[in-house]
Amino acid sequence: MNPLDYFFSYYGASSWKDIVLSWGGTGTSWSVYRVNDATPIYTGSATTLAITSAPSTRGDYELRTTVGGTLYTSTIVTYTTDLPTPRSLAFSAVTATTASLSWTAVAGATGYEIADVARSYAVVASPSSATLAMTGLTPSTRYSRSVRTVYGSVKSAWSAPVTFFTSASTVATPGVFTFTPTTTYTWTAGRAGSTDPAWLSTASDWYAGDGYSWGDSRGVMTTYFFYGSPNQFTVHTGGTCTAIQVYVDRNGPTGDPGVVLSRWSLHSYYEKPGSQPDEPAASTDVGQFSRGDHGWVDLPVNWGQQLIDGVYAYGIAWGGTPERYQSSLYADLSVSPRLGDLRITVA
């Protein structure tokens, strides 16, 4: 009768590092070896052995027992799983300069790393527990963070990022201020190659229609974002907006001189730039511009308040309706006004 009846393995507390070997039989003295290693890792009468391994590791083990002068052996192959990525990353307790991050702890981890997603996942903190208190933040600023597990020299994949905005500061600077956008995006939905070097950015229509005429009346959509370091609006947070205006100049050299409607909206930009924004939920028409028209136009005051309060990521979108210019494939180049500076009055 074989004195070694069985030899198997199962996971311990953490499947990514804890392996338990178990065996049984009539033998009374057992030895466990790593295959091709002459030194035993265990010798005794117990019938289980807990082994701490590393993530994503194969283990080859041999069990030996001698009964009546005869050596009996059995081998087994084990595998640990990948180091888990933290789950349920979330932010809370956001103020103008602080915020808290938390996630589900990975049992057995030696620590974690926090990455600034906007800086190509640069590691900005290495906490030992599943929480991080962020301090020294800038008011009304977008932050995006991701977390990964650390176990010795092994690191997991990054978690899905979370993004939040710090709240407004309580300090405001009254006055009239004019801003030049730091970033300009013009979005297209299928028609490429519509460009004009004289513009601030590439221009093409928001909705492509059938490719020969515009099937939608909204035409192009250009979005201005007032990013900066620090953001240009930061010094006005906590103040009261009494007026917000934008300079529009329709000075295109060609095209029908007829009127073009100028439509505006705010854009929240939490996970962008990088992809086309959603259609604005609400917009405002600020008048019609014939070729050669220019000047400051008023936008809703509550938009300016939302910008300085940090409700939006400082995004202003403009869409010009092509109206009766549907016969020209590149009508957006000839009838669309340009955007100038943004002017906001803060009390």
Tab-separated table of C-alpha atoms in Angstrom:
chain	number	residue	atom	x	y	z
A	1	MET	CA	0.000	0.000	0.000
A	2	ASN	CA	1.308	3.442	-0.941
A	3	PRO	CA	1.788	5.465	2.271
A	4	LEU	CA	1.266	8.707	0.294
A	5	ASP	CA	-2.445	8.862	-0.534
A	6	TYR	CA	-2.784	12.406	-1.940
A	7	PHE	CA	-0.922	15.669	-2.511
A	8	PHE	CA	-2.736	18.866	-3.622
A	9	SER	CA	-2.732	22.649	-3.167
A	10	TYR	CA	-5.193	25.453	-2.553
A	11	TYR	CA	-5.104	29.226	-2.106
A	12	GLY	CA	-4.603	30.813	1.265
A	13	ALA	CA	-5.725	34.288	2.353
A	14	SER	CA	-4.475	35.956	-0.845
A	15	SER	CA	-4.653	33.994	-4.068
A	16	TRP	CA	-1.908	36.160	-5.539
A	17	LYS	CA	0.713	35.124	-2.947
A	18	ASP	CA	-0.569	32.489	-0.468
A	19	ILE	CA	-0.398	28.802	-1.409
A	20	VAL	CA	-1.198	25.916	0.955
A	21	LEU	CA	0.122	22.413	0.223
A	22	SER	CA	-1.824	19.531	1.751
A	23	TRP	CA	-1.170	15.794	1.786
A	24	GLY	CA	-2.116	12.597	3.574
A	25	GLY	CA	-1.277	8.926	3.982
A	26	THR	CA	0.174	6.444	6.448
A	27	GLY	CA	3.621	8.015	6.414
A	28	THR	CA	4.775	9.674	9.620
A	29	SER	CA	7.674	11.808	8.445
A	30	TRP	CA	7.380	14.117	5.460
A	31	SER	CA	9.712	16.361	3.486
A	32	VAL	CA	8.779	19.034	0.971
A	33	TYR	CA	11.230	20.237	-1.665
A	34	ARG	CA	11.174	22.706	-4.477
A	35	VAL	CA	11.761	20.682	-7.613
A	36	ASN	CA	15.465	20.619	-8.560
A	37	ASP	CA	16.481	21.928	-5.132
A	38	ALA	CA	18.238	19.457	-2.819
A	39	THR	CA	17.426	21.415	0.351
A	40	PRO	CA	13.983	20.702	1.846
A	41	ILE	CA	11.735	23.652	2.712
A	42	TYR	CA	9.908	21.531	5.303
A	43	THR	CA	10.557	18.313	7.264
A	44	GLY	CA	8.218	16.976	9.934
A	45	SER	CA	4.976	15.170	10.717
A	46	ALA	CA	2.450	17.899	9.750
A	47	THR	CA	0.319	17.346	6.647
A	48	THR	CA	-0.041	20.994	5.501
A	49	LEU	CA	2.456	23.688	4.596
A	50	ALA	CA	1.634	27.376	3.997
A	51	ILE	CA	3.902	29.028	1.425
A	52	THR	CA	4.167	32.749	0.714
A	53	SER	CA	5.010	33.251	-2.933
A	54	ALA	CA	4.899	36.210	-5.324
A	55	PRO	CA	2.148	37.331	-7.718
A	56	SER	CA	1.923	35.579	-11.079
A	57	THR	CA	4.399	32.885	-10.041
A	58	ARG	CA	4.639	29.163	-10.798
A	59	GLY	CA	5.755	26.805	-8.059
A	60	ASP	CA	6.941	23.193	-8.545
A	61	TYR	CA	7.000	21.114	-5.348
A	62	GLU	CA	7.889	17.536	-4.463
A	63	LEU	CA	6.645	15.617	-1.400
A	64	ARG	CA	8.695	12.704	-0.031
A	65	THR	CA	8.195	10.064	2.649
A	66	THR	CA	10.149	6.910	3.448
A	67	VAL	CA	8.403	3.837	4.815
A	68	GLY	CA	10.105	0.457	5.317
A	69	GLY	CA	13.199	1.693	3.554
A	70	THR	CA	11.256	2.660	0.413
A	71	LEU	CA	11.086	6.267	-0.805
A	72	TYR	CA	7.707	7.491	-2.035
A	73	THR	CA	7.313	10.805	-3.889
A	74	SER	CA	4.696	12.997	-5.512
A	75	THR	CA	4.978	16.333	-7.329
A	76	ILE	CA	2.607	19.239	-7.842
A	77	VAL	CA	2.588	22.496	-9.832
A	78	THR	CA	0.992	25.655	-8.374
A	79	TYR	CA	0.252	29.116	-9.748
A	80	THR	CA	-0.481	32.391	-7.999
A	81	THR	CA	-2.767	34.982	-9.581
A	82	ASP	CA	-1.911	38.531	-10.671
A	83	LEU	CA	-1.528	41.250	-8.073
A	84	PRO	CA	-5.034	42.771	-7.781
A	85	THR	CA	-5.762	46.329	-8.848
A	86	PRO	CA	-7.500	48.347	-6.120
A	87	ARG	CA	-11.250	48.682	-6.550
A	88	SER	CA	-13.784	51.430	-5.802
A	89	LEU	CA	-11.437	54.409	-6.000
A	90	ALA	CA	-13.429	57.465	-4.923
A	91	PHE	CA	-12.935	61.015	-3.694
A	92	SER	CA	-14.687	62.798	-0.835
A	93	ALA	CA	-14.470	65.819	1.470
A	94	VAL	CA	-13.425	68.126	-1.379
A	95	THR	CA	-12.620	71.729	-0.413
A	96	ALA	CA	-10.803	74.531	-2.190
A	97	THR	CA	-7.375	73.115	-1.262
A	98	THR	CA	-7.943	69.560	0.049
A	99	ALA	CA	-9.605	66.285	-0.880
A	100	SER	CA	-9.616	62.664	0.298
A	101	LEU	CA	-9.092	59.561	-1.821
A	102	SER	CA	-10.068	56.067	-0.704
A	103	TRP	CA	-10.292	52.604	-2.237
A	104	THR	CA	-10.837	48.979	-1.266
A	105	ALA	CA	-7.710	47.662	0.439
A	106	VAL	CA	-5.879	44.687	-1.061
A	107	ALA	CA	-5.131	42.279	1.786
A	108	GLY	CA	-1.412	41.573	2.051
A	109	ALA	CA	-0.278	44.554	-0.032
A	110	THR	CA	2.815	46.398	1.160
A	111	GLY	CA	1.508	49.733	-0.125
A	112	TYR	CA	-0.030	51.679	-2.986
A	113	GLU	CA	0.942	54.308	-5.535
A	114	ILE	CA	-1.176	57.278	-6.604
A	115	ALA	CA	-0.730	58.685	-10.117
A	116	ASP	CA	-1.518	62.063	-11.629
A	117	VAL	CA	-3.335	60.933	-14.764
A	118	ALA	CA	-2.912	64.299	-16.495
A	119	ARG	CA	0.887	64.016	-16.134
A	120	SER	CA	1.193	60.686	-17.936
A	121	TYR	CA	0.512	58.738	-14.733
A	122	ALA	CA	3.393	60.268	-12.804
A	123	VAL	CA	3.471	58.839	-9.265
A	124	VAL	CA	2.666	61.624	-6.779
A	125	ALA	CA	2.119	59.662	-3.538
A	126	SER	CA	2.906	56.245	-2.038
A	127	PRO	CA	0.556	55.633	0.907
A	128	SER	CA	0.749	52.467	2.979
A	129	SER	CA	-3.005	52.324	3.663
A	130	ALA	CA	-6.068	52.520	1.415
A	131	THR	CA	-6.626	56.235	1.878
A	132	LEU	CA	-4.860	59.458	0.972
A	133	ALA	CA	-5.384	62.992	2.255
A	134	MET	CA	-4.562	65.441	-0.541
A	135	THR	CA	-3.503	68.908	0.593
A	136	GLY	CA	-2.123	72.065	-1.008
A	137	LEU	CA	-4.506	71.875	-3.968
A	138	THR	CA	-5.454	74.840	-6.141
A	139	PRO	CA	-9.040	76.155	-5.875
A	140	SER	CA	-11.392	75.545	-8.809
A	141	THR	CA	-8.982	73.113	-10.451
A	142	ARG	CA	-9.472	69.754	-12.154
A	143	TYR	CA	-7.628	66.772	-10.655
A	144	SER	CA	-7.564	63.222	-11.978
A	145	ARG	CA	-6.025	60.349	-10.008
A	146	SER	CA	-5.485	56.585	-10.335
A	147	VAL	CA	-4.173	53.998	-7.835
A	148	ARG	CA	-2.278	50.705	-8.073
A	149	THR	CA	-1.217	48.019	-5.591
A	150	VAL	CA	2.401	47.524	-4.572
A	151	TYR	CA	3.846	44.280	-3.202
A	152	GLY	CA	7.605	44.522	-2.916
A	153	SER	CA	8.875	45.194	-6.423
A	154	VAL	CA	5.636	43.992	-8.043
A	155	LYS	CA	2.962	46.515	-9.037
A	156	SER	CA	-0.566	45.968	-10.288
A	157	ALA	CA	-2.284	47.630	-13.230
A	158	TRP	CA	-3.641	51.144	-12.649
A	159	SER	CA	-7.238	51.504	-11.581
A	160	ALA	CA	-9.818	53.432	-13.556
A	161	PRO	CA	-9.181	57.130	-12.836
A	162	VAL	CA	-11.443	59.412	-10.854
A	163	THR	CA	-11.724	63.129	-11.564
A	164	PHE	CA	-12.901	65.958	-9.339
A	165	PHE	CA	-12.795	69.742	-9.116
A	166	THR	CA	-11.709	71.577	-6.031
A	167	SER	CA	-14.229	74.134	-4.844
A	168	ALA	CA	-13.906	77.883	-5.163
A	169	SER	CA	-11.691	79.948	-2.928
A	170	THR	CA	-13.244	82.502	-0.592
A	171	VAL	CA	-10.957	85.231	-1.938
A	172	ALA	CA	-12.045	87.230	-4.977
A	173	THR	CA	-10.513	90.079	-6.959
A	174	PRO	CA	-13.152	92.613	-8.117
A	175	GLY	CA	-12.807	94.362	-11.449
A	176	VAL	CA	-13.152	93.926	-15.209
A	177	PHE	CA	-10.883	91.264	-16.687
A	178	THR	CA	-10.202	90.149	-20.238
A	179	PHE	CA	-8.951	86.633	-20.892
A	180	THR	CA	-7.348	85.119	-23.932
A	181	PRO	CA	-8.201	81.420	-24.165
A	182	THR	CA	-5.236	79.148	-23.510
A	183	THR	CA	-6.646	76.206	-25.429
A	184	THR	CA	-8.972	76.098	-28.440
A	185	TYR	CA	-10.701	72.995	-29.812
A	186	THR	CA	-12.849	72.814	-32.928
A	187	TRP	CA	-14.813	69.596	-33.195
A	188	THR	CA	-15.801	67.623	-36.264
A	189	ALA	CA	-18.226	64.766	-36.679
A	190	GLY	CA	-17.055	63.153	-39.868
A	191	ARG	CA	-15.898	65.712	-42.427
A	192	ALA	CA	-12.133	66.121	-42.474
A	193	GLY	CA	-9.897	68.616	-44.246
A	194	SER	CA	-11.910	71.767	-43.641
A	195	THR	CA	-9.186	74.189	-42.537
A	196	ASP	CA	-8.314	77.856	-42.636
A	197	PRO	CA	-4.841	78.983	-41.395
A	198	ALA	CA	-6.205	82.415	-40.493
A	199	TRP	CA	-8.429	80.895	-37.859
A	200	LEU	CA	-7.365	80.193	-34.297
A	201	SER	CA	-7.784	76.475	-34.932
A	202	THR	CA	-8.925	73.977	-37.534
A	203	ALA	CA	-12.563	74.560	-38.415
A	204	SER	CA	-15.134	72.038	-39.539
A	205	ASP	CA	-18.801	71.456	-38.998
A	206	TRP	CA	-20.250	70.028	-35.819
A	207	TYR	CA	-22.580	67.661	-37.667
A	208	ALA	CA	-21.567	66.428	-41.097
A	209	GLY	CA	-24.999	65.903	-42.662
A	210	ASP	CA	-24.747	64.030	-45.946
A	211	GLY	CA	-21.289	65.422	-46.821
A	212	TYR	CA	-22.629	67.797	-49.486
A	213	SER	CA	-25.082	69.923	-47.555
A	214	TRP	CA	-25.501	70.513	-43.886
A	215	GLY	CA	-28.266	68.396	-42.450
A	216	ASP	CA	-28.130	70.222	-39.136
A	217	SER	CA	-28.615	73.944	-38.558
A	218	ARG	CA	-25.975	74.357	-35.910
A	219	GLY	CA	-22.894	74.318	-38.108
A	220	VAL	CA	-19.470	74.446	-36.487
A	221	MET	CA	-18.781	74.216	-32.805
A	222	THR	CA	-15.649	75.694	-31.295
A	223	THR	CA	-14.887	75.291	-27.596
A	224	TYR	CA	-12.553	77.593	-25.693
A	225	PHE	CA	-10.998	76.421	-22.444
A	226	PHE	CA	-9.371	78.862	-20.103
A	227	TYR	CA	-6.787	76.532	-18.606
A	228	GLY	CA	-3.616	77.840	-17.047
A	229	SER	CA	-1.284	77.399	-14.134
A	230	PRO	CA	-2.849	78.670	-12.034
A	231	ASN	CA	-6.123	78.944	-13.909
A	232	GLN	CA	-6.966	82.483	-14.939
A	233	PHE	CA	-10.294	82.358	-13.117
A	234	THR	CA	-8.850	81.183	-9.806
A	235	VAL	CA	-8.270	84.657	-8.390
A	236	HIS	CA	-11.951	85.511	-8.952
A	237	THR	CA	-13.482	82.489	-7.231
A	238	GLY	CA	-15.799	83.471	-4.441
A	239	GLY	CA	-16.736	86.733	-6.172
A	240	THR	CA	-19.970	87.758	-7.870
A	241	CYS	CA	-20.123	87.962	-11.652
A	242	THR	CA	-22.044	91.030	-12.855
A	243	ALA	CA	-21.319	90.735	-16.584
A	244	ILE	CA	-19.732	88.304	-19.041
A	245	GLN	CA	-19.052	89.205	-22.678
A	246	VAL	CA	-17.231	87.713	-25.631
A	247	TYR	CA	-15.758	89.496	-28.635
A	248	VAL	CA	-17.037	88.225	-31.988
A	249	ASP	CA	-15.512	89.300	-35.305
A	250	ARG	CA	-16.956	87.988	-38.547
A	251	ASN	CA	-14.281	89.177	-40.922
A	252	GLY	CA	-14.018	86.245	-43.302
A	253	PRO	CA	-12.834	87.438	-46.742
A	254	THR	CA	-15.241	85.288	-48.756
A	255	GLY	CA	-18.705	83.847	-48.644
A	256	ASP	CA	-22.224	85.208	-48.702
A	257	PRO	CA	-22.366	88.484	-46.732
A	258	GLY	CA	-25.689	87.493	-45.142
A	259	VAL	CA	-26.275	87.018	-41.443
A	260	VAL	CA	-25.112	84.147	-39.280
A	261	LEU	CA	-26.658	83.327	-35.925
A	262	SER	CA	-24.172	83.056	-33.042
A	263	ARG	CA	-25.069	80.394	-30.477
A	264	TRP	CA	-23.195	79.902	-27.206
A	265	SER	CA	-23.113	77.412	-24.348
A	266	LEU	CA	-21.052	76.244	-21.386
A	267	HIS	CA	-19.102	73.002	-21.427
A	268	SER	CA	-18.250	70.852	-18.444
A	269	TYR	CA	-15.022	69.056	-19.248
A	270	TYR	CA	-14.288	66.492	-16.575
A	271	GLU	CA	-12.669	63.721	-18.596
A	272	LYS	CA	-11.625	65.730	-21.625
A	273	PRO	CA	-9.947	67.115	-23.728
A	274	GLY	CA	-9.217	64.134	-25.900
A	275	SER	CA	-12.587	63.355	-27.447
A	276	GLN	CA	-15.543	65.198	-28.892
A	277	PRO	CA	-17.732	66.792	-26.198
A	278	ASP	CA	-21.424	66.096	-25.841
A	279	GLU	CA	-23.901	68.479	-27.379
A	280	PRO	CA	-24.564	71.319	-24.921
A	281	ALA	CA	-27.676	70.788	-22.830
A	282	ALA	CA	-28.593	74.460	-23.157
A	283	SER	CA	-27.439	77.312	-25.352
A	284	THR	CA	-28.089	80.986	-25.886
A	285	ASP	CA	-28.388	82.968	-29.120
A	286	VAL	CA	-26.615	86.315	-28.911
A	287	GLY	CA	-27.522	87.845	-32.245
A	288	GLN	CA	-26.801	87.684	-35.943
A	289	PHE	CA	-23.585	88.791	-37.638
A	290	SER	CA	-23.134	89.784	-41.232
A	291	ARG	CA	-19.705	89.751	-42.819
A	292	GLY	CA	-17.631	92.586	-41.372
A	293	ASP	CA	-19.642	92.796	-38.127
A	294	HIS	CA	-17.690	92.743	-34.881
A	295	GLY	CA	-17.974	93.740	-31.248
A	296	TRP	CA	-18.585	92.600	-27.678
A	297	VAL	CA	-21.750	90.578	-27.052
A	298	ASP	CA	-23.339	89.706	-23.720
A	299	LEU	CA	-23.574	86.152	-22.423
A	300	PRO	CA	-25.814	85.120	-19.506
A	301	VAL	CA	-24.419	86.437	-16.223
A	302	ASN	CA	-25.041	83.107	-14.487
A	303	TRP	CA	-22.546	81.512	-16.897
A	304	GLY	CA	-19.816	83.761	-15.606
A	305	GLN	CA	-20.791	82.904	-12.045
A	306	GLN	CA	-20.576	79.184	-12.789
A	307	LEU	CA	-17.144	79.665	-14.341
A	308	ILE	CA	-15.661	81.478	-11.370
A	309	ASP	CA	-17.383	79.093	-8.933
A	310	GLY	CA	-15.700	76.146	-10.623
A	311	VAL	CA	-18.963	74.446	-11.668
A	312	TYR	CA	-17.575	74.159	-15.182
A	313	ALA	CA	-14.068	73.449	-16.373
A	314	TYR	CA	-13.865	76.951	-17.784
A	315	GLY	CA	-15.312	75.908	-21.124
A	316	ILE	CA	-17.174	78.250	-23.477
A	317	ALA	CA	-18.551	76.731	-26.679
A	318	TRP	CA	-19.686	78.567	-29.796
A	319	GLY	CA	-21.762	77.184	-32.659
A	320	GLY	CA	-22.617	79.203	-35.760
A	321	THR	CA	-25.657	78.258	-37.813
A	322	PRO	CA	-25.027	77.993	-41.576
A	323	GLU	CA	-28.699	78.874	-42.246
A	324	ARG	CA	-28.999	79.418	-46.019
A	325	TYR	CA	-25.409	78.450	-46.866
A	326	GLN	CA	-26.095	74.757	-47.210
A	327	SER	CA	-24.889	74.462	-50.793
A	328	SER	CA	-21.195	74.917	-50.003
A	329	LEU	CA	-19.116	72.040	-48.643
A	330	TYR	CA	-16.757	74.536	-46.993
A	331	ALA	CA	-19.378	77.078	-46.029
A	332	ASP	CA	-18.075	76.936	-42.469
A	333	LEU	CA	-14.934	78.725	-43.677
A	334	SER	CA	-16.826	81.574	-45.258
A	335	VAL	CA	-19.670	82.357	-42.880
A	336	SER	CA	-18.416	81.598	-39.377
A	337	PRO	CA	-17.333	84.441	-37.082
A	338	ARG	CA	-14.103	84.224	-35.134
A	339	LEU	CA	-13.961	84.271	-31.363
A	340	GLY	CA	-11.997	86.954	-29.625
A	341	ASP	CA	-11.306	87.442	-25.939
A	342	LEU	CA	-13.650	86.806	-23.056
A	343	ARG	CA	-14.411	89.697	-20.678
A	344	ILE	CA	-15.844	89.174	-17.217
A	345	THR	CA	-16.808	91.722	-14.563
A	346	VAL	CA	-16.498	90.579	-10.950
A	347	ALA	CA	-17.802	92.432	-7.893
